[in-house]
């Protein structure tokens, strides 16, 4: 158990819909990262937040957005869903942004778009 | 971040040492070598990292060559639960800390 929690575990929805994935980082961790893992693209970094502010952006679509709240939990919002958005979405957390902090990953949310 | 090359798959007998190689010939002086693994579809798990010295923790040992162009992750007594995809990642320390995952090595531990 990494200490990072993600909800829901599974999500099935239809094309065109909007969903919200939630992540609670480990106690004391200020940085949250979102990754997407699909069969054809592998594990890809989407976005990072540190103490409520966006710090780095990766291959995140404009239809996707994220935020980190004052209690440090984070939400990833996916809208106008397409079949290709079906994937595992992982959240990870680390202590901060400076220095070498290993990332601890949650169990993931499996999104299926039908 | 430097690119890494890993064999796509490896097999190892249970109880033996599993040695997973990684090439990172374009590594820069300020880049660290990280290893993560992913068991089935679980979240990736941090294993170990190093800069130039060999490192050991309760999970594994990391051997980095003197020129730092390659490294080997060693699982000293592999068990069936070590069957996973192992990712070697090279990245700078500090700043934005995204992890860039390659295809990794699928390690199968056989009974």
Coordinates of C-alpha atoms in Angstrom, one line a residue:
Chain A
X1 CA 0.0 0.0 0.0
X2 CA 1.6 3.2 -1.2
X3 CA -0.6 5.5 0.8
X4 CA -2.0 7.1 -2.3
X5 CA -5.7 6.6 -2.8
X6 CA -7.7 6.9 -6.0
X7 CA -11.4 6.8 -6.6
X8 CA -13.2 5.3 -8.3
X9 CA -11.4 2.1 -9.1
X10 CA -13.5 1.5 -12.2
X11 CA -15.5 3.8 -14.3
X12 CA -17.6 2.9 -17.4
X13 CA -19.2 5.8 -19.3
X14 CA -20.3 6.7 -22.8
X15 CA -18.7 8.8 -25.5
X16 CA -19.3 12.5 -25.0
X17 CA -19.6 12.3 -21.3
X18 CA -17.6 13.9 -18.6
X19 CA -16.0 12.2 -15.6
X20 CA -13.9 13.2 -12.6
X21 CA -11.1 11.1 -11.1
X22 CA -10.0 11.8 -7.6
X23 CA -6.6 11.3 -5.9
X24 CA -5.5 11.7 -2.3
X25 CA -1.7 11.9 -1.9
X26 CA 0.3 10.4 0.9
X27 CA 0.2 12.3 4.1
X28 CA 2.8 15.1 3.9
X29 CA 3.3 15.0 0.1
X30 CA 2.8 18.3 -1.7
X31 CA 3.2 17.2 -5.3
X32 CA 0.7 15.2 -7.2
X33 CA 1.2 13.8 -10.7
X34 CA -1.3 12.3 -13.2
X35 CA -0.3 9.6 -15.7
X36 CA -2.3 7.8 -18.4
X37 CA -1.6 4.2 -19.4
X38 CA -3.2 2.9 -22.5
X39 CA -2.3 -0.2 -24.4
X40 CA -0.8 1.6 -27.4
X41 CA 0.9 4.5 -25.6
X42 CA 2.3 3.0 -22.5
X43 CA 2.6 5.2 -19.3
X44 CA 2.5 8.9 -20.1
X45 CA 2.8 11.9 -17.9
X46 CA -0.1 14.2 -18.0
X47 CA 0.3 17.0 -15.4
X48 CA 1.8 17.9 -12.1
X49 CA 0.6 20.1 -9.3
X50 CA 2.6 21.3 -6.3
X51 CA 0.8 22.7 -3.3
X52 CA -2.2 23.8 -5.4
X53 CA -0.3 25.2 -8.4
X54 CA 0.3 23.6 -11.7
X55 CA 4.0 22.9 -12.1
X56 CA 4.5 20.8 -15.3
X57 CA 2.4 19.7 -18.2
X58 CA 2.9 16.7 -20.4
X59 CA 0.7 15.2 -23.1
X60 CA -2.5 16.3 -21.7
X61 CA -5.4 17.0 -24.1
X62 CA -7.3 20.2 -23.9
X63 CA -10.4 18.2 -23.0
X64 CA -8.7 17.2 -19.8
X65 CA -8.1 19.4 -16.9
X66 CA -6.9 19.0 -13.3
X67 CA -6.6 20.9 -10.1
X68 CA -5.2 20.4 -6.6
X69 CA -7.3 21.6 -3.7
X70 CA -6.1 23.2 -0.4
X71 CA -6.3 19.9 1.4
X72 CA -3.9 18.7 -1.4
X73 CA -6.2 16.1 -3.0
X74 CA -6.4 16.4 -6.7
X75 CA -9.0 15.8 -9.3
X76 CA -8.6 15.0 -13.0
X77 CA -11.5 16.0 -15.2
X78 CA -12.0 14.4 -18.5
X79 CA -14.7 15.8 -20.8
X80 CA -16.1 15.0 -24.3
X81 CA -14.9 11.5 -23.8
X82 CA -13.8 9.5 -26.8
X83 CA -13.2 5.7 -27.2
X84 CA -9.5 6.4 -27.2
X85 CA -9.6 7.8 -23.7
X86 CA -10.1 4.4 -22.3
X87 CA -7.1 3.7 -20.2
X88 CA -5.7 3.3 -16.7
X89 CA -5.2 6.7 -15.0
X90 CA -2.6 6.8 -12.2
X91 CA -2.0 9.4 -9.6
X92 CA 1.3 9.7 -7.9
X93 CA 2.6 11.9 -5.1
X94 CA 6.0 13.0 -3.8
X95 CA 7.2 15.2 -1.0
X96 CA 8.0 18.3 -3.1
X97 CA 9.6 19.5 -6.3
X98 CA 13.1 20.1 -5.3
X99 CA 15.6 17.4 -4.7
X100 CA 15.1 13.8 -5.5
X101 CA 11.8 12.6 -4.4
X102 CA 10.6 9.2 -5.5
X103 CA 7.0 9.1 -6.6
X104 CA 4.5 6.8 -5.0
X105 CA 1.7 5.7 -7.2
X106 CA -1.9 4.9 -6.4
X107 CA -3.8 1.8 -7.6
X108 CA -5.2 3.6 -10.6
X109 CA -8.7 4.2 -12.0
X110 CA -9.6 2.1 -15.0
X111 CA -11.8 4.2 -17.4
X112 CA -13.8 2.4 -20.1
X113 CA -15.5 4.6 -22.7
X114 CA -18.2 2.8 -24.7
Chain B
X1 CA 16.0 13.3 -20.1
X2 CA 18.3 10.7 -21.5
X3 CA 16.9 7.8 -23.5
X4 CA 17.2 4.3 -22.0
X5 CA 17.3 0.9 -23.7
X6 CA 16.1 -2.3 -22.0
X7 CA 15.5 -5.8 -23.3
X8 CA 11.8 -6.4 -23.9
X9 CA 11.7 -9.5 -21.8
X10 CA 13.7 -11.8 -19.5
X11 CA 13.2 -15.0 -17.6
X12 CA 14.6 -16.0 -14.3
X13 CA 14.3 -19.1 -12.1
X14 CA 12.7 -18.6 -8.7
X15 CA 15.4 -18.2 -6.0
X16 CA 18.1 -17.1 -8.4
X17 CA 19.4 -13.6 -8.9
X18 CA 17.6 -11.6 -11.6
X19 CA 19.9 -9.1 -13.4
X20 CA 18.1 -6.5 -15.5
X21 CA 20.3 -4.4 -17.7
X22 CA 19.7 -0.9 -18.9
X23 CA 21.7 1.2 -21.4
X24 CA 21.7 5.0 -21.0
X25 CA 24.7 6.0 -23.1
X26 CA 23.6 9.6 -23.4
X27 CA 23.2 10.2 -19.7
X28 CA 24.4 13.6 -18.5
X29 CA 26.4 14.2 -15.3
X30 CA 23.4 15.5 -13.4
X31 CA 21.1 12.7 -14.3
X32 CA 20.1 9.9 -12.0
X33 CA 19.1 6.4 -12.8
X34 CA 15.8 5.3 -11.3
X35 CA 14.1 1.9 -11.4
X36 CA 10.4 1.3 -11.0
X37 CA 8.3 -1.8 -11.6
X38 CA 4.7 -2.4 -12.4
X39 CA 3.1 -5.7 -11.3
X40 CA 0.2 -6.5 -13.6
X41 CA -1.9 -3.4 -13.8
X42 CA -1.1 -2.0 -10.4
X43 CA 0.5 1.4 -10.0
X44 CA 4.2 1.5 -10.6
X45 CA 6.4 0.9 -7.6
X46 CA 9.6 2.7 -6.8
X47 CA 12.6 0.3 -6.4
X48 CA 15.8 2.2 -6.2
X49 CA 17.8 5.1 -7.7
X50 CA 21.5 6.1 -7.9
X51 CA 23.9 8.7 -9.5
X52 CA 27.2 6.9 -9.8
X53 CA 27.8 4.8 -6.8
X54 CA 26.3 1.4 -6.4
X55 CA 23.2 1.4 -4.2
X56 CA 21.4 -1.3 -2.2
X57 CA 18.2 -1.3 -0.3
X58 CA 15.8 -4.0 1.0
X59 CA 14.4 -4.6 -2.5
X60 CA 17.3 -4.6 -4.8
X61 CA 20.9 -3.5 -5.7
X62 CA 21.8 -1.0 -8.4
X63 CA 25.1 -1.3 -10.2
X64 CA 26.1 1.6 -12.3
X65 CA 29.2 1.3 -14.6
X66 CA 32.0 3.7 -14.0
X67 CA 31.3 5.6 -17.3
X68 CA 27.6 5.7 -16.2
X69 CA 26.5 4.6 -19.6
X70 CA 24.7 1.5 -18.3
X71 CA 23.4 0.0 -15.2
X72 CA 22.1 -3.3 -13.8
X73 CA 19.2 -3.8 -11.4
X74 CA 19.8 -6.9 -9.3
X75 CA 17.0 -8.8 -7.4
X76 CA 19.1 -11.1 -5.3
X77 CA 16.6 -13.9 -4.7
X78 CA 13.8 -13.6 -7.1
X79 CA 10.3 -14.8 -6.1
X80 CA 7.2 -15.3 -8.2
X81 CA 5.9 -12.0 -6.8
X82 CA 8.8 -10.2 -8.6
X83 CA 7.2 -11.0 -12.0
X84 CA 6.5 -7.5 -13.4
X85 CA 7.5 -5.0 -16.0
X86 CA 10.7 -3.2 -14.8
X87 CA 11.3 0.4 -16.0
X88 CA 14.7 2.1 -16.0
X89 CA 14.4 5.9 -16.1
X90 CA 17.0 8.5 -16.3
X91 CA 16.2 12.0 -15.2
X92 CA 17.7 15.1 -13.7
X93 CA 17.3 15.9 -10.0
X94 CA 15.2 18.7 -8.9
X95 CA 12.7 20.9 -10.8
X96 CA 9.7 19.3 -12.6
X97 CA 10.0 15.6 -11.8
X98 CA 7.8 13.9 -14.3
X99 CA 8.8 10.3 -15.0
X100 CA 9.3 9.3 -18.7
X101 CA 8.5 5.6 -19.0
X102 CA 9.8 3.5 -21.8
X103 CA 8.7 0.0 -22.7
X104 CA 10.6 -1.6 -19.8
X105 CA 11.6 -5.2 -19.4
X106 CA 8.9 -7.8 -18.7
X107 CA 10.6 -10.1 -16.2
X108 CA 9.0 -13.5 -15.6
X109 CA 10.1 -15.5 -12.6
X110 CA 9.6 -19.2 -13.3
X111 CA 9.0 -21.8 -10.5

